[in-house]
CSV table of C-alpha atoms and ligand atoms in Angstrom, one decimal:
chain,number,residue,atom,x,y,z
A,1,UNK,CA,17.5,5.3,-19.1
A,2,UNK,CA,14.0,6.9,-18.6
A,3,UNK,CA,13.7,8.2,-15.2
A,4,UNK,CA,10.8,10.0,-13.4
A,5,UNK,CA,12.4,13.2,-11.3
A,6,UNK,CA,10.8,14.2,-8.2
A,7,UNK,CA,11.2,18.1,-8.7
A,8,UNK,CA,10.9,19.8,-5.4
A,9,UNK,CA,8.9,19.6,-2.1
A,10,UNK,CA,5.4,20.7,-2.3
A,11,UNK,CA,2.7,21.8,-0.5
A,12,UNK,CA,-1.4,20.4,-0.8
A,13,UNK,CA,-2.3,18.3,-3.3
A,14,UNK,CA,0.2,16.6,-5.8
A,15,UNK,CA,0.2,17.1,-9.5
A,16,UNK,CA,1.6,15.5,-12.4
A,17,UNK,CA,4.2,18.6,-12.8
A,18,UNK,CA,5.5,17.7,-9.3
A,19,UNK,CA,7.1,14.9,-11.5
A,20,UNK,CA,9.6,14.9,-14.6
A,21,UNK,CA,10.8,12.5,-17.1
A,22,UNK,CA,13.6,12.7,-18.2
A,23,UNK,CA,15.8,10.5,-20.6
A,24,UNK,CA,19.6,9.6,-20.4
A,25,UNK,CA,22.0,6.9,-21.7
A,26,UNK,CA,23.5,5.2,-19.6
A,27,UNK,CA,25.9,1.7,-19.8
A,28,UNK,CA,23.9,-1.8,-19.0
A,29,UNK,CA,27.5,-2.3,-16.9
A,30,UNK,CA,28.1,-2.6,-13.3
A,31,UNK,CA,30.9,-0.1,-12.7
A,32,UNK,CA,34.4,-1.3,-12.5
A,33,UNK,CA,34.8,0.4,-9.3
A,34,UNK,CA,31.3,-0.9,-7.5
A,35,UNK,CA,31.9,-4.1,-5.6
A,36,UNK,CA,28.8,-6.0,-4.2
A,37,UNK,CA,26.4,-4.1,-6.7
A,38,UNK,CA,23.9,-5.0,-8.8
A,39,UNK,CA,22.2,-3.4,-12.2
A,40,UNK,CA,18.4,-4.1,-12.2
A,41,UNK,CA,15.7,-3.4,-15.6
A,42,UNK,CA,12.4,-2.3,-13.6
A,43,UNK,CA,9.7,-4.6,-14.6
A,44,UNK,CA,7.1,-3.2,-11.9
A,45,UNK,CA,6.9,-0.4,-9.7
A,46,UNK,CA,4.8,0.0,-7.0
A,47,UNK,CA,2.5,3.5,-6.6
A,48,UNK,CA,1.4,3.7,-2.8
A,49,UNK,CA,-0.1,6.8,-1.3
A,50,UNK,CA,2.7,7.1,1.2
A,51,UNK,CA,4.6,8.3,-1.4
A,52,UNK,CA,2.5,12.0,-0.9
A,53,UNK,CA,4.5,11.8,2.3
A,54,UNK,CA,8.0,11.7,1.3
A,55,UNK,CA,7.1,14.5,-1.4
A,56,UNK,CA,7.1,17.1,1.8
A,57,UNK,CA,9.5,18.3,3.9
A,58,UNK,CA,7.9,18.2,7.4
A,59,UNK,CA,10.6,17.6,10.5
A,60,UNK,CA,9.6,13.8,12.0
A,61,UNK,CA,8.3,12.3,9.0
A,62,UNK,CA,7.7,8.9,9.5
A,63,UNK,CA,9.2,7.9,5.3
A,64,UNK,CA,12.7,9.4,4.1
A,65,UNK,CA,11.8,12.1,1.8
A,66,UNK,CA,12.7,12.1,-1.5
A,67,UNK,CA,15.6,14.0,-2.7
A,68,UNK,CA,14.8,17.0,-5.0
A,69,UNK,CA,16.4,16.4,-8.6
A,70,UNK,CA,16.2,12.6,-8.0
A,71,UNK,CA,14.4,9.9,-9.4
A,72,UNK,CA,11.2,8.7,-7.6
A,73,UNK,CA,11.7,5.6,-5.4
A,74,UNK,CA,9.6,2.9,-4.2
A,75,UNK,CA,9.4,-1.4,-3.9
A,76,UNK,CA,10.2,-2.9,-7.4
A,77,UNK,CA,10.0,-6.1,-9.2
A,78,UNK,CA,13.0,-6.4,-11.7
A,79,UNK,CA,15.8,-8.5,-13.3
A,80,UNK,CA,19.4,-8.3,-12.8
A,81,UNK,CA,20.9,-7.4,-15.9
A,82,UNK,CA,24.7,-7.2,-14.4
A,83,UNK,CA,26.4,-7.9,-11.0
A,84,UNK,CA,29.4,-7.5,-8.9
A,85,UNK,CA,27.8,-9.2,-6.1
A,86,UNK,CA,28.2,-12.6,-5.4
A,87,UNK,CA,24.5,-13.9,-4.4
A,88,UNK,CA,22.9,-12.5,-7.9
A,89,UNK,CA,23.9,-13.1,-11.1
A,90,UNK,CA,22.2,-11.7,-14.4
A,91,UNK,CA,18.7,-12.8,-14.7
A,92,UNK,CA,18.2,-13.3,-11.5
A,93,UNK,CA,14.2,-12.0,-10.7
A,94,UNK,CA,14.2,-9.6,-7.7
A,95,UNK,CA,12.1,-7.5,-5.4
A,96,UNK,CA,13.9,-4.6,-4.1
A,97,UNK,CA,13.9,-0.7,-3.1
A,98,UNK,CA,13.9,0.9,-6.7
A,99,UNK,CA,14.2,3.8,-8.6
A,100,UNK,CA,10.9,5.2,-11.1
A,101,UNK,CA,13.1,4.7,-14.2
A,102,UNK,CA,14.5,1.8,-16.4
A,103,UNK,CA,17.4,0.3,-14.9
A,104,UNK,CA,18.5,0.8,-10.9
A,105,UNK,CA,22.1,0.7,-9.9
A,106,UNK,CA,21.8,-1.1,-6.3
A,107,UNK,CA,25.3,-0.1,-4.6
A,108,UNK,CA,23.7,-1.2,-1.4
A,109,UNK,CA,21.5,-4.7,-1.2
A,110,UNK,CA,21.0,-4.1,2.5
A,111,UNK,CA,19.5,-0.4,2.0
A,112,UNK,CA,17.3,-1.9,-0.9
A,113,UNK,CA,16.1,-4.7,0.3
A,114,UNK,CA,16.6,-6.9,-2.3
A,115,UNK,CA,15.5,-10.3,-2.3
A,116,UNK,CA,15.9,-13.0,-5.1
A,117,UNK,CA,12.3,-14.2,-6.5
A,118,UNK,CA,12.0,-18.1,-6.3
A,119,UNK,CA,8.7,-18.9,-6.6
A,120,UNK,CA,7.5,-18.0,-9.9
A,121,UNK,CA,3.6,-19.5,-10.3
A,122,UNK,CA,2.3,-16.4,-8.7
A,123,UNK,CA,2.1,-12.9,-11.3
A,124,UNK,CA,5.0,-11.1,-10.6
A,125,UNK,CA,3.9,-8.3,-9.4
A,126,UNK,CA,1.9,-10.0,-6.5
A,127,UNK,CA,5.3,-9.4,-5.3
A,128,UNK,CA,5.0,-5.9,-4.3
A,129,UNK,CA,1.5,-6.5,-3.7
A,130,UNK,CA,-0.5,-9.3,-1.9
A,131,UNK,CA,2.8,-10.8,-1.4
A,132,UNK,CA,4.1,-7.2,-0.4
A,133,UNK,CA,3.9,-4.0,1.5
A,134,UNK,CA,0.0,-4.0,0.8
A,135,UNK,CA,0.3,-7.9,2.1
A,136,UNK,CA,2.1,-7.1,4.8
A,137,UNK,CA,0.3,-4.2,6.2
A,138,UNK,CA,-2.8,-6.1,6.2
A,139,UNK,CA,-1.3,-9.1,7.5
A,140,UNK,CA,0.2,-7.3,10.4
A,141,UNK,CA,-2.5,-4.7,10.8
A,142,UNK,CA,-5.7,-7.4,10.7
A,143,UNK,CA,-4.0,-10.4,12.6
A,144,UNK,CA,-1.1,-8.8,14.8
A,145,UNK,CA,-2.5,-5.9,15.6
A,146,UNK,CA,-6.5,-6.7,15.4
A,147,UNK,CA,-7.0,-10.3,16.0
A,148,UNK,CA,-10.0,-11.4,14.6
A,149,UNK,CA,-12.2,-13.9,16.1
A,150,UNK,CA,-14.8,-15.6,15.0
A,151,UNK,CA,-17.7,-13.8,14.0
A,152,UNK,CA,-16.3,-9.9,15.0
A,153,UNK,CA,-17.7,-7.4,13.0
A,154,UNK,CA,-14.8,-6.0,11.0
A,155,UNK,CA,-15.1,-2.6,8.9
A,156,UNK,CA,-12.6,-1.5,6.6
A,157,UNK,CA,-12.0,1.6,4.6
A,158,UNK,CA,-11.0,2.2,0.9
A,159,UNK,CA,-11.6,-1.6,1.3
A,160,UNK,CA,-11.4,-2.3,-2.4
A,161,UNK,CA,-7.6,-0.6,-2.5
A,162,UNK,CA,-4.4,-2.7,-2.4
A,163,UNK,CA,-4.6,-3.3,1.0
A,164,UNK,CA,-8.2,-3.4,1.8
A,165,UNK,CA,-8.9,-6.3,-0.5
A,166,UNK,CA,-6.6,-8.4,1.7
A,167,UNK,CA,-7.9,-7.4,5.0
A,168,UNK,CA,-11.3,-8.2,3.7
A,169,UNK,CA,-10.3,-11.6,2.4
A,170,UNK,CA,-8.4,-12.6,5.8
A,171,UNK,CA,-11.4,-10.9,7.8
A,172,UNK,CA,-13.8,-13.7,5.9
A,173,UNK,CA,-11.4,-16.6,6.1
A,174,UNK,CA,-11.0,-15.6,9.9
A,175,UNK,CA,-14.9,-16.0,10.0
A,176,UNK,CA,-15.6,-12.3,10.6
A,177,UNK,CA,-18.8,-10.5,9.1
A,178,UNK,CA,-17.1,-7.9,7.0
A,179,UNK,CA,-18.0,-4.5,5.5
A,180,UNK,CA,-16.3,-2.5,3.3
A,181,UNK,CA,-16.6,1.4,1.9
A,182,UNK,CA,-15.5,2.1,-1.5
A,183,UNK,CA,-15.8,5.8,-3.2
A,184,UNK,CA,-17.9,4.3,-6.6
A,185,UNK,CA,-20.3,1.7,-7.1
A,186,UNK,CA,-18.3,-0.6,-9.0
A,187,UNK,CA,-15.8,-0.7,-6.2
A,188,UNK,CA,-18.4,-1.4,-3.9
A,189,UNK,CA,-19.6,-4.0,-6.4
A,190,UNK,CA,-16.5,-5.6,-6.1
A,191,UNK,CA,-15.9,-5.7,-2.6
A,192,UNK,CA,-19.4,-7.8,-3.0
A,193,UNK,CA,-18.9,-10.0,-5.9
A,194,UNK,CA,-15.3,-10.6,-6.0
A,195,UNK,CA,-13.8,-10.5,-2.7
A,196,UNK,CA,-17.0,-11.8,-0.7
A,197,UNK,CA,-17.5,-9.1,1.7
A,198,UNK,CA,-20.8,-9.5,3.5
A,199,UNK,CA,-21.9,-5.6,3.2
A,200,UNK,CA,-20.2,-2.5,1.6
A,201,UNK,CA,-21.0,1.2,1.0
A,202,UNK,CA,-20.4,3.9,-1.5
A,203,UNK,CA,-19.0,6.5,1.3
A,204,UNK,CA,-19.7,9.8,-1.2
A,205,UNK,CA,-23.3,8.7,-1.6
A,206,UNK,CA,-23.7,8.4,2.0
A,207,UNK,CA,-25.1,11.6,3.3
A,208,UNK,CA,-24.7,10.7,6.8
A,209,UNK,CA,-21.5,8.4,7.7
A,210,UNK,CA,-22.8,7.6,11.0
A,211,UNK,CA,-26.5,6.4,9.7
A,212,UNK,CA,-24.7,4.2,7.1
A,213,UNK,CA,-22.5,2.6,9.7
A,214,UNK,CA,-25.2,1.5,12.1
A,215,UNK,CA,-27.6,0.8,8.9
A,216,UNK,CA,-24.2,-2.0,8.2
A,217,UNK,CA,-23.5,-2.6,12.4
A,218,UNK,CA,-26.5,-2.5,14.0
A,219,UNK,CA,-24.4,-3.7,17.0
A,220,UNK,CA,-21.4,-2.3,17.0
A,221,UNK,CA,-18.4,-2.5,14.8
A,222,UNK,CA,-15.5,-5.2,16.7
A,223,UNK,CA,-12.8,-4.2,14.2
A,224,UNK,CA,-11.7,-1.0,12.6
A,225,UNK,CA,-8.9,-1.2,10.1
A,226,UNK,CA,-8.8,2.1,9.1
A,227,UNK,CA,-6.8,3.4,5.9
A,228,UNK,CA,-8.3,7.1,5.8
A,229,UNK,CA,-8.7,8.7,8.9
A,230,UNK,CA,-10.4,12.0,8.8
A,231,UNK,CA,-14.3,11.7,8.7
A,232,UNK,CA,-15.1,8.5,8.1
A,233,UNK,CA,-12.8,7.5,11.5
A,234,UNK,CA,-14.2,10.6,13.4
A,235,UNK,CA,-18.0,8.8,12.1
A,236,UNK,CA,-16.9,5.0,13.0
A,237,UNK,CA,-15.4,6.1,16.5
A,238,UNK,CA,-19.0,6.1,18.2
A,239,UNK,CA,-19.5,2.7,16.4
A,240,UNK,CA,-17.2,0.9,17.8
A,241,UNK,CA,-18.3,-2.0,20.7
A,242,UNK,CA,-16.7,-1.8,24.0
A,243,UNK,CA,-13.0,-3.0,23.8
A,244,UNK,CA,-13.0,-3.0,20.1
A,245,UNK,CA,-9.7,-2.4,18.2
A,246,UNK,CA,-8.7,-0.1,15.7
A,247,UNK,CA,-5.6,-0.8,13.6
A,248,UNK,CA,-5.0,2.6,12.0
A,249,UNK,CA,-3.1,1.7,8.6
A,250,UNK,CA,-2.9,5.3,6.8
A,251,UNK,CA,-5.1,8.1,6.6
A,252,UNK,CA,-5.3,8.6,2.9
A,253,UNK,CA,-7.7,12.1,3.6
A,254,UNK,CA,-5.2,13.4,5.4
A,255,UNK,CA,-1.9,13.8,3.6
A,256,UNK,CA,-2.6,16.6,1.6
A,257,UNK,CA,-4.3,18.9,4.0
A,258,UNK,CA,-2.9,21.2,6.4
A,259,UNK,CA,-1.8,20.6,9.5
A,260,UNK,CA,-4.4,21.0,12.1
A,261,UNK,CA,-7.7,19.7,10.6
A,262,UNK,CA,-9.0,18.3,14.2
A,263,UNK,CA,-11.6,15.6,14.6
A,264,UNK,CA,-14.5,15.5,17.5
A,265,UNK,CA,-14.9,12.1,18.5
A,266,UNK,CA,-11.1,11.0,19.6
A,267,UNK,CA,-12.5,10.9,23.3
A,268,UNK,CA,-14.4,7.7,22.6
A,269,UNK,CA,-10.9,6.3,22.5
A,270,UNK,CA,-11.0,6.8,26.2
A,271,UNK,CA,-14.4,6.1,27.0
A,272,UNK,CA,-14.5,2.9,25.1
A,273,UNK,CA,-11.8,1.3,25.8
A,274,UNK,CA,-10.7,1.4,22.5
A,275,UNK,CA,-7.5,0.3,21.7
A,276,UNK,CA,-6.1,2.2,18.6
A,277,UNK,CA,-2.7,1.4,17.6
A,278,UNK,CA,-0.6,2.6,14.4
A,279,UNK,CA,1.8,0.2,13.1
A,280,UNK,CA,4.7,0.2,10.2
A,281,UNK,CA,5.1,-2.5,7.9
A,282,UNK,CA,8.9,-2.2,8.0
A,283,UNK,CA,9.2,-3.1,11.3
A,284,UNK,CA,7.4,-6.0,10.6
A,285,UNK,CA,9.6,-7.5,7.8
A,286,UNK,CA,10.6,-11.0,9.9
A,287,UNK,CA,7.3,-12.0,9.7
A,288,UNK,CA,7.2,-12.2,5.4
A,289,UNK,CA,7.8,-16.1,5.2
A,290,UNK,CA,4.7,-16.4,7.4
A,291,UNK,CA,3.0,-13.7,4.7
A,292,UNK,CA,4.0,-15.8,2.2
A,293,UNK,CA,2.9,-19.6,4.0
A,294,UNK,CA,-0.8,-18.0,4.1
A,295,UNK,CA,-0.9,-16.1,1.1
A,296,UNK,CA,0.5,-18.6,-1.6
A,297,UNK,CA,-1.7,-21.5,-0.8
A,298,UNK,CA,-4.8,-19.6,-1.1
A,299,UNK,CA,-3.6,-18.4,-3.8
A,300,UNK,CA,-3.0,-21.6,-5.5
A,301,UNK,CA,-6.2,-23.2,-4.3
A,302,UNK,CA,-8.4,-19.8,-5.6
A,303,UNK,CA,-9.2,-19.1,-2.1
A,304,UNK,CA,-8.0,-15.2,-2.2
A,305,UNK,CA,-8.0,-13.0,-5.3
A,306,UNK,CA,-6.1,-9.9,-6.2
A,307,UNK,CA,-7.3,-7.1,-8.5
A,308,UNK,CA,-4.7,-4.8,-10.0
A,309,UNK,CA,-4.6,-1.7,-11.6
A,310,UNK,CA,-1.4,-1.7,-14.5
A,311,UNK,CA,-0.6,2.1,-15.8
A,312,UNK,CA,1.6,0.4,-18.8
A,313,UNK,CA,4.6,2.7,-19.1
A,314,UNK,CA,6.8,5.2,-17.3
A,315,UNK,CA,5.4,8.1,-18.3
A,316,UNK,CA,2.3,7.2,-16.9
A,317,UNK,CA,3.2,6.5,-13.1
A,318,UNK,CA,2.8,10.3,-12.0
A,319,UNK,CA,-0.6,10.3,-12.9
A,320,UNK,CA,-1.1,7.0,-11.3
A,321,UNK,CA,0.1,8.4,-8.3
A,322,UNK,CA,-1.7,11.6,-8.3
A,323,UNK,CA,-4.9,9.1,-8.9
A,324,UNK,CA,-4.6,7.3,-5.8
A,325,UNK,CA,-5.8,10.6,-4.2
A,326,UNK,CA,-9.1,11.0,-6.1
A,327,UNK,CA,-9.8,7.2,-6.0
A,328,UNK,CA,-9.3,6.5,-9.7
A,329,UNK,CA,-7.6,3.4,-9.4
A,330,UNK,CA,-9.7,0.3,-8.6
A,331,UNK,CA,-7.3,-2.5,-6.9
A,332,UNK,CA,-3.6,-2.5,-6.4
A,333,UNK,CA,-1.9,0.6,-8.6
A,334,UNK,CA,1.3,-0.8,-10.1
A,335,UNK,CA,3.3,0.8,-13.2
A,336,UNK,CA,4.7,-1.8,-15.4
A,337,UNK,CA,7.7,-0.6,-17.0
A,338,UNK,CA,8.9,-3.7,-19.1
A,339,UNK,CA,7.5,-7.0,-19.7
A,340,UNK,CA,8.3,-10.1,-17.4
B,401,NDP,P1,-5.4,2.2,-2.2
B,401,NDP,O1,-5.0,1.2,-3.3
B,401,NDP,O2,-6.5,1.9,-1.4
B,401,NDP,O3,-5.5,3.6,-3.0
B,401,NDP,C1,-5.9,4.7,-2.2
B,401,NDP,C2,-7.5,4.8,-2.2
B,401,NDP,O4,-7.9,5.6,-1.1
B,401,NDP,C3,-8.1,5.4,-3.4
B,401,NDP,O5,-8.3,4.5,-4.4
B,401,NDP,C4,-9.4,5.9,-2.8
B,401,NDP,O6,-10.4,4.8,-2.9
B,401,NDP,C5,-9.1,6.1,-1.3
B,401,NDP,N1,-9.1,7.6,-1.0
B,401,NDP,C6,-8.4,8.5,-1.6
B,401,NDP,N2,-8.6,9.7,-1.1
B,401,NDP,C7,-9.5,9.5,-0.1
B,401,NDP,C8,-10.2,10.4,0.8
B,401,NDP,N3,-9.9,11.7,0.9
B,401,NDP,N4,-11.0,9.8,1.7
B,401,NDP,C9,-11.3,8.5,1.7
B,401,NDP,N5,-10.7,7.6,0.8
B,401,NDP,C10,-9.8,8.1,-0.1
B,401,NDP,O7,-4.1,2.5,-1.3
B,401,NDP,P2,-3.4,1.4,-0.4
B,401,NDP,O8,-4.2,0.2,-0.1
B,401,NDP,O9,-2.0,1.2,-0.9
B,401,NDP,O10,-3.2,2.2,1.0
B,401,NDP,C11,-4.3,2.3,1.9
B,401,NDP,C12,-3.9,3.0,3.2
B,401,NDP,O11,-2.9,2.2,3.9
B,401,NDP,C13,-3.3,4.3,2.9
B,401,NDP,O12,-3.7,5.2,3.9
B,401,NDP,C14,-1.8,4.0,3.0
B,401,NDP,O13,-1.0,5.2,3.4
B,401,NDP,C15,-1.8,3.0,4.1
B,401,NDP,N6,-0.6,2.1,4.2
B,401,NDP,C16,0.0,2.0,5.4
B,401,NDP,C17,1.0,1.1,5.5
B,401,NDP,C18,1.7,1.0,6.9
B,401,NDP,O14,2.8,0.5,7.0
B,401,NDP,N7,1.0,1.5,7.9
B,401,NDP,C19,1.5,0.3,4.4
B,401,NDP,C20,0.7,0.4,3.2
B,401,NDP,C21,-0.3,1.3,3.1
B,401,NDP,P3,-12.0,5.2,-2.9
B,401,NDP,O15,-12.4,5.2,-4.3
B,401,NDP,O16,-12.6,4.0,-2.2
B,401,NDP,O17,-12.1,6.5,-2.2
């Protein structure tokens, strides 16, 4: 069983050394003494940048941290290749908390949140993407947390990313004039071509964040879903209209800097009215089916796309990580690890 090791907390920015792999053999058995578990082969993994965040050890954080000496964990698509438990059965398809190796041993469904796959016409690994966490947190984050209306002017950051691409998507379907910024010009070409966004800006060409955003919102920016805090939200707070919302997401610049780092403009919060509210998809999981009853339609009927970035292989999912914080994936990152 190939596994990737998380080696030790860290400090700054992450590196590909921060990671191991390490090989082991290992039975394709359910142990005689595990009831109710249930042996998965990884088919997909999922590389999100909250994953920085578990790699520290900072009192309060917001994600478990992982354990030194321990495989890397995160949402997986996989098969059941052996089971004690009686609601899957080998070859059952699943989505579920995984490890960054070959096969998982789940001793616990509940704390892995596995769920059996039914619907197969979608890609698989939608499954931990439009269909999950990235779905999700722009599902909640655009329409729970924002709600659109009809011609709002809606600005999204790393907007070509795996969850930026959705919000962009729902913005237009919602009837919104949308920009997006992207950190290279094929990005931003993307957000254009492919997923219909009205306007969009290469954010390190932009010399002056504040000029580009009232070059793209003359009249004030409605909706903010922000997924990188730091500059670009310290540049968009004086752009926003009167009452407009901000559903902060993640702030990608911030997760590998010290602690501290201030920002100038948080007092238009106050002065605007702006209501600026953080969210977590986990405490949003009930609301899936409806995820799902939007996304799968649209899908069907070529409504929505999704763009994906596959590392093929293990070994390559620390640098996939490590990419996710210089922009070098374009669309969702996802590490296949075995073929459907
Ligand atoms: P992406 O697929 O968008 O990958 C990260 C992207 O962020 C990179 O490709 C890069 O794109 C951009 N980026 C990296 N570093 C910086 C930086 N210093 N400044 C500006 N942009 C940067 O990631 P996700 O879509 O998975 O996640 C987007 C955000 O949403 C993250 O902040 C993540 O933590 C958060 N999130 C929050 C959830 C929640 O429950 N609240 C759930 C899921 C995600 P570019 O080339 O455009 O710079």
């Amino acid at each position: 069983n190939k596994q990737i090791i998380f080696k030790d907390y860290i400090h700054g920015f992450p590196k590909e050394s921060d990671m191991i792999l390490k090989t082991s053999i290992i039975k394709l058995k359910v142990p005689d003494d595990c009831n109710d578990a249930v042996l998965v082969k990884n088919l997909y993994l999922s590389c999100d940048p909250y994953m920085r965040s578990r790699m520290s050890k900072i009192d309060d954080n917001y994600v478990p941290i992982f354990t030194p000496s321990e495989p890397m964990s995160g949402d997986g698509v996989a098969t059941v290749v052996d089971s004690s438990h009686p609601d899957f059965k080998k070859g059952d398809l699943v989505t579920a908390v995984t490890g960054w190796e070959e096969y998982t041993l789940i001793k616990s469904t509940e704390t892995h949140f596995i769920r059996k796959i039914h619907n197969t016409t979608v890609p698989l690994s939608y499954y931990i993407g439009i269909l999950g966490m990235p779905g999700m947190a722009a599902y909640t984050g655009l329409y729970e947390i924002s709600k659109p209306q009809q011609g709002d002017a809606v600005f999204v950051s790393a907007a070509s990313g795996a969850v930026g691409q959705i919000v962009g998507q729902f913005a237009k379907l919602s009837g919104c004039y949308v920009v997006g910024s992207a950190g290279t010009k094929d990005k931003v070409d993307l957000l254009k071509t492919k997923f219909g966004f009205n306007d969009a800006f290469n954010y390190k060409e932009e010399t002056d964040l504040n000029a580009a955003l009232k070059r793209c919102f003359p009249q004030g920016i409605d909706i903010y879903f922000d997924n990188v805090g730091g500059e670009m939200l310290d540049a968009v707070l004086p752009n926003m209209k009167f009452n407009g919302r901000i559903a902060t997401c993640g702030m990608i610049s911030q997760y590998n800097l010290k602690q501290g780092e201030g920002m100038r403009n948080l007092l238009y919060i106050m002065a605007k009215q702006i209501r600026m509210q953080g969210f977590l998809v986990y405490h949003y999981r009930h609301l899936y089916p409806k995820l799902f009853d939007l996304v799968a339609p649209l899908l069907e009927e070529g409504q929505i796309s999704y763009v994906e970035d596959v590392a093929e292989g293990l070994e390559r999912a620390p640098a996939a990580l490590i990419g996710l914080f210089s922009g070098r994936n374009v669309g969702r990152q996802l590490i296949r690890v075995a073929s459907d």
